[in-house]
């Protein structure tokens, strides 16, 4: 079977799961007006393939400069958009961060297109014109939810090898490994394997050449300080988060794992305690 055919078959099985994962996100509607934060939507910037991508910015109105955080949405690589990150975008703006919720190519685009697109947003934000426009201080971190957490982690690793590292990563409900063996960790939902197959463009994880390379745990030693937030009994088995936590410990990387009791996933994990942990972690590691 060709890669294109494999993706087409897998996508048919992703629609319902993508919708379910999108339902795990708070509403993407515009937050109520807050004079402390300026929200600008639909800002165009060049994507990795030359096409235009868009970002929503939540920038503090107070005197800068401000540390930047790029927000990467979830949705099983097939659904969702930057609008689902509206609440956390505004919340980070309230805390003095310039937050940017970005889009990326969805399935049928396959790995590493998503990483390339998020990397493009970071290169754009590091341009002198954008630093001046948004009042940025040169610090830049990543925050991703669900599929977006995988993309954020992989992007951070790729930028480290490109000598343009980010300062920190916050990963909400990430899968650390996308290999066939890791698919058996914990008690995963059967349809999660089809999500990974579609993302990688394979119809058999055991024969997928990109499965290891696309797994954040594979290059954990390249990660910056990393905060993992995970549910104790959620869609992505906790064993995945523990796998990454162990790899970060082995590599001597500054990191923390926050486990939230229950089945909440992705952005649902954001409560007062986890928000405080995220803000504190980002502040401590901004350079």
PDB file of C-alpha atoms in Angstrom:
ATOM      1  CA  UNK A   1       0.000   0.000   0.000  1.00  0.00           C
ATOM      2  CA  UNK A   2       1.338   3.458  -0.811  1.00  0.00           C
ATOM      3  CA  UNK A   3       1.840   6.090   1.863  1.00  0.00           C
ATOM      4  CA  UNK A   4      -1.019   8.121   0.384  1.00  0.00           C
ATOM      5  CA  UNK A   5      -3.401   5.188   0.536  1.00  0.00           C
ATOM      6  CA  UNK A   6      -2.352   4.418   4.088  1.00  0.00           C
ATOM      7  CA  UNK A   7      -3.075   7.966   5.163  1.00  0.00           C
ATOM      8  CA  UNK A   8      -6.483   7.957   3.472  1.00  0.00           C
ATOM      9  CA  UNK A   9      -7.546   4.802   5.234  1.00  0.00           C
ATOM     10  CA  UNK A  10      -6.357   5.985   8.616  1.00  0.00           C
ATOM     11  CA  UNK A  11      -7.973   9.410   8.300  1.00  0.00           C
ATOM     12  CA  UNK A  12     -11.405   7.800   7.984  1.00  0.00           C
ATOM     13  CA  UNK A  13     -10.922   6.394  11.458  1.00  0.00           C
ATOM     14  CA  UNK A  14      -9.724   9.679  12.946  1.00  0.00           C
ATOM     15  CA  UNK A  15     -12.695  11.956  12.421  1.00  0.00           C
ATOM     16  CA  UNK A  16     -14.671  10.821  15.446  1.00  0.00           C
ATOM     17  CA  UNK A  17     -11.594  10.741  17.667  1.00  0.00           C
ATOM     18  CA  UNK A  18     -10.496  14.166  16.481  1.00  0.00           C
ATOM     19  CA  UNK A  19     -13.895  15.602  17.312  1.00  0.00           C
ATOM     20  CA  UNK A  20     -13.763  13.942  20.729  1.00  0.00           C
ATOM     21  CA  UNK A  21     -10.334  15.398  21.414  1.00  0.00           C
ATOM     22  CA  UNK A  22     -11.479  18.812  20.283  1.00  0.00           C
ATOM     23  CA  UNK A  23     -14.289  18.488  22.797  1.00  0.00           C
ATOM     24  CA  UNK A  24     -11.592  18.174  25.480  1.00  0.00           C
ATOM     25  CA  UNK A  25     -10.594  21.766  24.726  1.00  0.00           C
ATOM     26  CA  UNK A  26     -12.237  24.828  26.213  1.00  0.00           C
ATOM     27  CA  UNK A  27     -14.230  26.921  23.787  1.00  0.00           C
ATOM     28  CA  UNK A  28     -12.170  28.818  21.246  1.00  0.00           C
ATOM     29  CA  UNK A  29     -14.498  31.812  21.447  1.00  0.00           C
ATOM     30  CA  UNK A  30     -12.998  35.235  22.080  1.00  0.00           C
ATOM     31  CA  UNK A  31     -12.344  35.787  25.793  1.00  0.00           C
ATOM     32  CA  UNK A  32     -14.007  38.728  27.531  1.00  0.00           C
ATOM     33  CA  UNK A  33     -12.259  42.066  27.100  1.00  0.00           C
ATOM     34  CA  UNK A  34      -9.278  42.583  29.371  1.00  0.00           C
ATOM     35  CA  UNK A  35      -7.437  45.907  29.204  1.00  0.00           C
ATOM     36  CA  UNK A  36      -4.266  44.187  30.435  1.00  0.00           C
ATOM     37  CA  UNK A  37      -3.980  42.085  27.272  1.00  0.00           C
ATOM     38  CA  UNK A  38      -4.169  43.007  23.597  1.00  0.00           C
ATOM     39  CA  UNK A  39      -5.523  40.180  21.432  1.00  0.00           C
ATOM     40  CA  UNK A  40      -4.764  40.209  17.710  1.00  0.00           C
ATOM     41  CA  UNK A  41      -6.157  37.408  15.571  1.00  0.00           C
ATOM     42  CA  UNK A  42      -5.308  36.020  12.159  1.00  0.00           C
ATOM     43  CA  UNK A  43      -1.756  37.349  11.889  1.00  0.00           C
ATOM     44  CA  UNK A  44      -0.186  35.863   8.774  1.00  0.00           C
ATOM     45  CA  UNK A  45       3.357  34.557   8.640  1.00  0.00           C
ATOM     46  CA  UNK A  46       5.180  32.265   6.169  1.00  0.00           C
ATOM     47  CA  UNK A  47       4.899  28.528   6.754  1.00  0.00           C
ATOM     48  CA  UNK A  48       7.641  26.022   6.106  1.00  0.00           C
ATOM     49  CA  UNK A  49       6.302  25.119   2.654  1.00  0.00           C
ATOM     50  CA  UNK A  50       5.873  28.745   1.603  1.00  0.00           C
ATOM     51  CA  UNK A  51       2.140  28.871   2.269  1.00  0.00           C
ATOM     52  CA  UNK A  52       0.651  31.407   4.670  1.00  0.00           C
ATOM     53  CA  UNK A  53      -0.093  30.321   8.222  1.00  0.00           C
ATOM     54  CA  UNK A  54      -1.896  32.320  10.892  1.00  0.00           C
ATOM     55  CA  UNK A  55      -1.370  33.063  14.565  1.00  0.00           C
ATOM     56  CA  UNK A  56      -3.405  34.707  17.314  1.00  0.00           C
ATOM     57  CA  UNK A  57      -1.389  36.913  19.671  1.00  0.00           C
ATOM     58  CA  UNK A  58      -2.146  37.755  23.305  1.00  0.00           C
ATOM     59  CA  UNK A  59       0.313  40.461  24.321  1.00  0.00           C
ATOM     60  CA  UNK A  60       0.410  42.307  27.653  1.00  0.00           C
ATOM     61  CA  UNK A  61      -0.397  45.993  27.322  1.00  0.00           C
ATOM     62  CA  UNK A  62       2.070  46.850  30.068  1.00  0.00           C
ATOM     63  CA  UNK A  63       5.637  47.897  29.504  1.00  0.00           C
ATOM     64  CA  UNK A  64       7.808  45.144  28.075  1.00  0.00           C
ATOM     65  CA  UNK A  65       9.816  43.459  26.903  1.00  0.00           C
ATOM     66  CA  UNK A  66       7.966  40.176  27.401  1.00  0.00           C
ATOM     67  CA  UNK A  67       8.953  36.499  27.205  1.00  0.00           C
ATOM     68  CA  UNK A  68       7.170  34.676  24.374  1.00  0.00           C
ATOM     69  CA  UNK A  69       5.282  31.385  24.481  1.00  0.00           C
ATOM     70  CA  UNK A  70       4.137  29.557  21.332  1.00  0.00           C
ATOM     71  CA  UNK A  71       0.955  27.518  21.858  1.00  0.00           C
ATOM     72  CA  UNK A  72       0.377  24.347  19.823  1.00  0.00           C
ATOM     73  CA  UNK A  73      -3.185  22.980  19.700  1.00  0.00           C
ATOM     74  CA  UNK A  74      -4.294  19.357  19.796  1.00  0.00           C
ATOM     75  CA  UNK A  75      -6.883  17.358  17.845  1.00  0.00           C
ATOM     76  CA  UNK A  76      -5.334  14.009  16.860  1.00  0.00           C
ATOM     77  CA  UNK A  77      -3.243  15.731  14.145  1.00  0.00           C
ATOM     78  CA  UNK A  78      -6.433  15.836  12.056  1.00  0.00           C
ATOM     79  CA  UNK A  79      -8.731  18.357  13.747  1.00  0.00           C
ATOM     80  CA  UNK A  80      -8.574  21.554  15.776  1.00  0.00           C
ATOM     81  CA  UNK A  81      -7.029  24.951  15.242  1.00  0.00           C
ATOM     82  CA  UNK A  82      -5.335  27.744  17.141  1.00  0.00           C
ATOM     83  CA  UNK A  83      -8.702  29.051  18.388  1.00  0.00           C
ATOM     84  CA  UNK A  84      -8.907  26.251  20.961  1.00  0.00           C
ATOM     85  CA  UNK A  85      -5.917  27.815  22.721  1.00  0.00           C
ATOM     86  CA  UNK A  86      -7.702  31.138  23.270  1.00  0.00           C
ATOM     87  CA  UNK A  87      -8.215  30.793  27.013  1.00  0.00           C
ATOM     88  CA  UNK A  88      -4.654  29.783  27.843  1.00  0.00           C
ATOM     89  CA  UNK A  89      -3.375  32.438  25.427  1.00  0.00           C
ATOM     90  CA  UNK A  90      -5.213  35.155  27.344  1.00  0.00           C
ATOM     91  CA  UNK A  91      -4.273  33.665  30.716  1.00  0.00           C
ATOM     92  CA  UNK A  92      -0.575  33.756  29.844  1.00  0.00           C
ATOM     93  CA  UNK A  93      -0.955  37.310  28.589  1.00  0.00           C
ATOM     94  CA  UNK A  94      -2.413  38.219  31.974  1.00  0.00           C
ATOM     95  CA  UNK A  95       0.740  36.803  33.569  1.00  0.00           C
ATOM     96  CA  UNK A  96       3.100  38.939  31.488  1.00  0.00           C
ATOM     97  CA  UNK A  97       3.864  36.540  28.637  1.00  0.00           C
ATOM     98  CA  UNK A  98       3.397  37.344  24.965  1.00  0.00           C
ATOM     99  CA  UNK A  99       1.518  34.221  23.867  1.00  0.00           C
ATOM    100  CA  UNK A 100       1.026  33.127  20.263  1.00  0.00           C
ATOM    101  CA  UNK A 101      -1.416  30.369  19.314  1.00  0.00           C
ATOM    102  CA  UNK A 102      -0.352  28.972  15.948  1.00  0.00           C
ATOM    103  CA  UNK A 103      -1.761  26.686  13.288  1.00  0.00           C
ATOM    104  CA  UNK A 104       0.054  23.905  11.463  1.00  0.00           C
ATOM    105  CA  UNK A 105      -0.704  21.552   8.603  1.00  0.00           C
ATOM    106  CA  UNK A 106      -3.096  18.762   9.555  1.00  0.00           C
ATOM    107  CA  UNK A 107      -3.421  15.239   8.176  1.00  0.00           C
ATOM    108  CA  UNK A 108      -3.080  14.303   5.287  1.00  0.00           C
ATOM    109  CA  UNK A 109       0.204  16.194   5.818  1.00  0.00           C
ATOM    110  CA  UNK A 110       2.549  13.849   7.678  1.00  0.00           C
ATOM    111  CA  UNK A 111       5.534  14.130   9.991  1.00  0.00           C
ATOM    112  CA  UNK A 112       7.672  16.239   9.969  1.00  0.00           C
ATOM    113  CA  UNK A 113       5.430  18.850   8.290  1.00  0.00           C
ATOM    114  CA  UNK A 114       3.857  19.814  11.615  1.00  0.00           C
ATOM    115  CA  UNK A 115       7.228  20.306  13.285  1.00  0.00           C
ATOM    116  CA  UNK A 116       8.428  22.321  10.303  1.00  0.00           C
ATOM    117  CA  UNK A 117       5.398  24.628  10.551  1.00  0.00           C
ATOM    118  CA  UNK A 118       5.787  25.289  14.267  1.00  0.00           C
ATOM    119  CA  UNK A 119       9.506  25.859  13.735  1.00  0.00           C
ATOM    120  CA  UNK A 120       8.582  28.415  11.073  1.00  0.00           C
ATOM    121  CA  UNK A 121       6.463  30.313  13.596  1.00  0.00           C
ATOM    122  CA  UNK A 122       9.431  30.473  15.962  1.00  0.00           C
ATOM    123  CA  UNK A 123      11.770  31.745  13.258  1.00  0.00           C
ATOM    124  CA  UNK A 124       9.173  34.396  12.427  1.00  0.00           C
ATOM    125  CA  UNK A 125       8.891  35.525  16.051  1.00  0.00           C
ATOM    126  CA  UNK A 126      12.664  35.819  16.278  1.00  0.00           C
ATOM    127  CA  UNK A 127      12.809  38.266  13.396  1.00  0.00           C
ATOM    128  CA  UNK A 128      13.816  41.749  14.515  1.00  0.00           C
ATOM    129  CA  UNK A 129      10.583  43.169  13.119  1.00  0.00           C
ATOM    130  CA  UNK A 130       8.419  40.870  15.261  1.00  0.00           C
ATOM    131  CA  UNK A 131      10.564  41.363  18.366  1.00  0.00           C
ATOM    132  CA  UNK A 132       9.957  45.097  18.052  1.00  0.00           C
ATOM    133  CA  UNK A 133       6.298  44.753  17.039  1.00  0.00           C
ATOM    134  CA  UNK A 134       5.310  42.600  20.019  1.00  0.00           C
ATOM    135  CA  UNK A 135       7.869  43.856  22.529  1.00  0.00           C
ATOM    136  CA  UNK A 136       9.651  40.521  23.000  1.00  0.00           C
ATOM    137  CA  UNK A 137      12.662  39.994  25.246  1.00  0.00           C
ATOM    138  CA  UNK A 138      14.281  37.140  23.292  1.00  0.00           C
ATOM    139  CA  UNK A 139      13.052  34.346  25.552  1.00  0.00           C
ATOM    140  CA  UNK A 140      10.784  31.819  23.834  1.00  0.00           C
ATOM    141  CA  UNK A 141       9.076  28.672  25.134  1.00  0.00           C
ATOM    142  CA  UNK A 142       6.575  26.153  23.787  1.00  0.00           C
ATOM    143  CA  UNK A 143       3.312  24.831  25.238  1.00  0.00           C
ATOM    144  CA  UNK A 144       1.412  22.039  23.511  1.00  0.00           C
ATOM    145  CA  UNK A 145      -1.712  20.038  24.275  1.00  0.00           C
ATOM    146  CA  UNK A 146      -2.260  16.377  23.310  1.00  0.00           C
ATOM    147  CA  UNK A 147      -1.049  16.002  19.707  1.00  0.00           C
ATOM    148  CA  UNK A 148       0.268  19.531  20.075  1.00  0.00           C
ATOM    149  CA  UNK A 149       2.377  18.383  23.021  1.00  0.00           C
ATOM    150  CA  UNK A 150       4.081  15.806  20.803  1.00  0.00           C
ATOM    151  CA  UNK A 151       4.679  18.463  18.159  1.00  0.00           C
ATOM    152  CA  UNK A 152       5.996  20.945  20.734  1.00  0.00           C
ATOM    153  CA  UNK A 153       8.450  18.422  22.169  1.00  0.00           C
ATOM    154  CA  UNK A 154       9.667  17.345  18.727  1.00  0.00           C
ATOM    155  CA  UNK A 155      10.005  20.974  17.638  1.00  0.00           C
ATOM    156  CA  UNK A 156      12.122  21.787  20.677  1.00  0.00           C
ATOM    157  CA  UNK A 157      14.397  18.849  19.888  1.00  0.00           C
ATOM    158  CA  UNK A 158      14.767  19.844  16.244  1.00  0.00           C
ATOM    159  CA  UNK A 159      15.535  23.465  17.133  1.00  0.00           C
ATOM    160  CA  UNK A 160      18.238  22.329  19.541  1.00  0.00           C
ATOM    161  CA  UNK A 161      20.015  20.535  16.705  1.00  0.00           C
ATOM    162  CA  UNK A 162      19.575  23.644  14.544  1.00  0.00           C
ATOM    163  CA  UNK A 163      21.296  25.765  17.220  1.00  0.00           C
ATOM    164  CA  UNK A 164      18.160  27.853  17.769  1.00  0.00           C
ATOM    165  CA  UNK A 165      16.934  26.327  21.034  1.00  0.00           C
ATOM    166  CA  UNK A 166      13.829  27.287  22.969  1.00  0.00           C
ATOM    167  CA  UNK A 167      13.979  27.924  26.704  1.00  0.00           C
ATOM    168  CA  UNK A 168      11.319  25.512  27.979  1.00  0.00           C
ATOM    169  CA  UNK A 169       8.497  23.187  26.954  1.00  0.00           C
ATOM    170  CA  UNK A 170       5.183  22.527  28.683  1.00  0.00           C
ATOM    171  CA  UNK A 171       3.523  19.308  27.463  1.00  0.00           C
ATOM    172  CA  UNK A 172      -0.102  18.563  28.363  1.00  0.00           C
ATOM    173  CA  UNK A 173      -0.947  14.855  27.885  1.00  0.00           C
ATOM    174  CA  UNK A 174       1.936  13.932  25.580  1.00  0.00           C
ATOM    175  CA  UNK A 175       2.747  10.553  24.080  1.00  0.00           C
ATOM    176  CA  UNK A 176       6.470  10.052  24.581  1.00  0.00           C
ATOM    177  CA  UNK A 177       6.944   7.178  22.135  1.00  0.00           C
ATOM    178  CA  UNK A 178       5.121   6.436  18.885  1.00  0.00           C
ATOM    179  CA  UNK A 179       6.640   3.021  18.249  1.00  0.00           C
ATOM    180  CA  UNK A 180       4.707  -0.236  18.005  1.00  0.00           C
ATOM    181  CA  UNK A 181       6.125  -1.423  21.330  1.00  0.00           C
ATOM    182  CA  UNK A 182       5.121   1.786  23.100  1.00  0.00           C
ATOM    183  CA  UNK A 183       1.598   1.483  21.712  1.00  0.00           C
ATOM    184  CA  UNK A 184       1.102  -1.274  24.290  1.00  0.00           C
ATOM    185  CA  UNK A 185       2.076   0.869  27.280  1.00  0.00           C
ATOM    186  CA  UNK A 186      -0.610   1.154  29.925  1.00  0.00           C
ATOM    187  CA  UNK A 187      -4.151   0.671  28.640  1.00  0.00           C
ATOM    188  CA  UNK A 188      -4.329   2.674  25.397  1.00  0.00           C
ATOM    189  CA  UNK A 189      -7.454   3.154  23.317  1.00  0.00           C
ATOM    190  CA  UNK A 190      -7.338   1.000  20.164  1.00  0.00           C
ATOM    191  CA  UNK A 191      -7.934   3.994  17.891  1.00  0.00           C
ATOM    192  CA  UNK A 192      -4.835   5.811  19.147  1.00  0.00           C
ATOM    193  CA  UNK A 193      -2.657   3.589  16.979  1.00  0.00           C
ATOM    194  CA  UNK A 194      -4.537   4.752  13.881  1.00  0.00           C
ATOM    195  CA  UNK A 195      -3.870   8.357  14.918  1.00  0.00           C
ATOM    196  CA  UNK A 196      -0.142   7.706  15.020  1.00  0.00           C
ATOM    197  CA  UNK A 197      -0.223   5.785  11.741  1.00  0.00           C
ATOM    198  CA  UNK A 198      -1.910   8.693   9.989  1.00  0.00           C
ATOM    199  CA  UNK A 199       0.532  11.203  11.493  1.00  0.00           C
ATOM    200  CA  UNK A 200       3.506   9.155  10.325  1.00  0.00           C
ATOM    201  CA  UNK A 201       1.996   8.106   6.993  1.00  0.00           C
ATOM    202  CA  UNK A 202       2.238   4.374   7.729  1.00  0.00           C
ATOM    203  CA  UNK A 203      -0.237   1.512   7.839  1.00  0.00           C
ATOM    204  CA  UNK A 204       1.905  -0.610  10.185  1.00  0.00           C
ATOM    205  CA  UNK A 205       3.770   0.953  13.098  1.00  0.00           C
ATOM    206  CA  UNK A 206       6.092  -2.020  13.319  1.00  0.00           C
ATOM    207  CA  UNK A 207       7.287  -1.243   9.785  1.00  0.00           C
ATOM    208  CA  UNK A 208       7.177   2.550  10.037  1.00  0.00           C
ATOM    209  CA  UNK A 209      10.599   4.112   9.427  1.00  0.00           C
ATOM    210  CA  UNK A 210       9.736   7.382  11.194  1.00  0.00           C
ATOM    211  CA  UNK A 211       8.176   5.924  14.358  1.00  0.00           C
ATOM    212  CA  UNK A 212      11.309   6.159  16.480  1.00  0.00           C
ATOM    213  CA  UNK A 213      12.532   9.476  15.073  1.00  0.00           C
ATOM    214  CA  UNK A 214       9.113  11.067  15.655  1.00  0.00           C
ATOM    215  CA  UNK A 215       9.053   9.917  19.292  1.00  0.00           C
ATOM    216  CA  UNK A 216      10.031  12.721  21.699  1.00  0.00           C
ATOM    217  CA  UNK A 217      11.611  10.236  24.110  1.00  0.00           C
ATOM    218  CA  UNK A 218      14.089   9.187  21.418  1.00  0.00           C
ATOM    219  CA  UNK A 219      15.962  12.503  21.689  1.00  0.00           C
ATOM    220  CA  UNK A 220      14.992  13.551  25.203  1.00  0.00           C
ATOM    221  CA  UNK A 221      18.583  14.601  25.857  1.00  0.00           C
ATOM    222  CA  UNK A 222      18.023  17.491  23.425  1.00  0.00           C
ATOM    223  CA  UNK A 223      15.035  18.906  25.286  1.00  0.00           C
ATOM    224  CA  UNK A 224      15.183  22.147  27.270  1.00  0.00           C
ATOM    225  CA  UNK A 225      13.622  22.260  30.757  1.00  0.00           C
ATOM    226  CA  UNK A 226      10.341  20.368  30.379  1.00  0.00           C
ATOM    227  CA  UNK A 227       7.118  20.335  32.393  1.00  0.00           C
ATOM    228  CA  UNK A 228       4.777  17.384  31.779  1.00  0.00           C
ATOM    229  CA  UNK A 229       1.150  17.606  32.937  1.00  0.00           C
ATOM    230  CA  UNK A 230      -0.860  14.389  32.657  1.00  0.00           C
ATOM    231  CA  UNK A 231      -4.064  12.800  33.894  1.00  0.00           C
ATOM    232  CA  UNK A 232      -3.828   9.710  36.078  1.00  0.00           C
ATOM    233  CA  UNK A 233      -6.422   7.761  34.063  1.00  0.00           C
ATOM    234  CA  UNK A 234      -6.826   9.527  30.748  1.00  0.00           C
ATOM    235  CA  UNK A 235      -6.838   8.982  26.994  1.00  0.00           C
ATOM    236  CA  UNK A 236      -3.031   8.790  26.773  1.00  0.00           C
ATOM    237  CA  UNK A 237      -1.758   6.245  29.325  1.00  0.00           C
ATOM    238  CA  UNK A 238       0.177   7.769  32.211  1.00  0.00           C
ATOM    239  CA  UNK A 239       2.941   5.290  31.390  1.00  0.00           C
ATOM    240  CA  UNK A 240       3.775   7.467  28.370  1.00  0.00           C
ATOM    241  CA  UNK A 241       4.394  10.504  30.565  1.00  0.00           C
ATOM    242  CA  UNK A 242       6.398   8.403  33.002  1.00  0.00           C
ATOM    243  CA  UNK A 243       8.542   7.121  30.127  1.00  0.00           C
ATOM    244  CA  UNK A 244       9.467  10.671  29.141  1.00  0.00           C
ATOM    245  CA  UNK A 245       9.946  11.675  32.772  1.00  0.00           C
ATOM    246  CA  UNK A 246      12.444   8.850  33.220  1.00  0.00           C
ATOM    247  CA  UNK A 247      14.333   9.717  30.043  1.00  0.00           C
ATOM    248  CA  UNK A 248      14.632  13.354  31.111  1.00  0.00           C
ATOM    249  CA  UNK A 249      15.936  12.270  34.510  1.00  0.00           C
ATOM    250  CA  UNK A 250      18.506   9.986  32.884  1.00  0.00           C
ATOM    251  CA  UNK A 251      19.644  12.849  30.642  1.00  0.00           C
ATOM    252  CA  UNK A 252      19.943  15.291  33.539  1.00  0.00           C
ATOM    253  CA  UNK A 253      17.374  17.681  32.043  1.00  0.00           C
ATOM    254  CA  UNK A 254      15.488  20.018  34.384  1.00  0.00           C
ATOM    255  CA  UNK A 255      11.952  18.673  34.407  1.00  0.00           C
ATOM    256  CA  UNK A 256       8.823  17.995  36.406  1.00  0.00           C
ATOM    257  CA  UNK A 257       5.825  15.693  36.059  1.00  0.00           C
ATOM    258  CA  UNK A 258       2.503  16.909  37.448  1.00  0.00           C
ATOM    259  CA  UNK A 259      -0.170  14.196  37.612  1.00  0.00           C
ATOM    260  CA  UNK A 260      -3.803  15.294  37.878  1.00  0.00           C
ATOM    261  CA  UNK A 261      -6.185  12.738  39.362  1.00  0.00           C
ATOM    262  CA  UNK A 262      -8.859  11.491  36.965  1.00  0.00           C
ATOM    263  CA  UNK A 263      -9.487  11.147  33.258  1.00  0.00           C
ATOM    264  CA  UNK A 264      -9.069  14.746  32.126  1.00  0.00           C
ATOM    265  CA  UNK A 265      -6.963  15.194  29.003  1.00  0.00           C
ATOM    266  CA  UNK A 266      -5.083  18.036  27.356  1.00  0.00           C
ATOM    267  CA  UNK A 267      -6.499  21.471  28.105  1.00  0.00           C
ATOM    268  CA  UNK A 268      -8.951  19.918  30.551  1.00  0.00           C
ATOM    269  CA  UNK A 269      -5.969  19.515  32.883  1.00  0.00           C
ATOM    270  CA  UNK A 270      -5.778  23.281  33.339  1.00  0.00           C
ATOM    271  CA  UNK A 271      -7.008  24.214  36.793  1.00  0.00           C
ATOM    272  CA  UNK A 272      -5.778  26.821  39.261  1.00  0.00           C
ATOM    273  CA  UNK A 273      -2.981  24.580  40.522  1.00  0.00           C
ATOM    274  CA  UNK A 274      -1.703  23.460  37.125  1.00  0.00           C
ATOM    275  CA  UNK A 275      -1.898  27.000  35.744  1.00  0.00           C
ATOM    276  CA  UNK A 276       0.250  28.226  38.633  1.00  0.00           C
ATOM    277  CA  UNK A 277       2.720  25.402  38.039  1.00  0.00           C
ATOM    278  CA  UNK A 278       2.945  26.261  34.341  1.00  0.00           C
ATOM    279  CA  UNK A 279       3.459  29.986  34.907  1.00  0.00           C
ATOM    280  CA  UNK A 280       6.065  29.343  37.592  1.00  0.00           C
ATOM    281  CA  UNK A 281       7.943  26.863  35.400  1.00  0.00           C
ATOM    282  CA  UNK A 282       7.963  29.209  32.410  1.00  0.00           C
ATOM    283  CA  UNK A 283       9.174  32.128  34.510  1.00  0.00           C
ATOM    284  CA  UNK A 284      11.921  30.118  36.159  1.00  0.00           C
ATOM    285  CA  UNK A 285      13.284  28.920  32.830  1.00  0.00           C
ATOM    286  CA  UNK A 286      12.913  32.025  30.659  1.00  0.00           C
ATOM    287  CA  UNK A 287      16.355  33.275  29.658  1.00  0.00           C
TER     288      UNK A 287
END
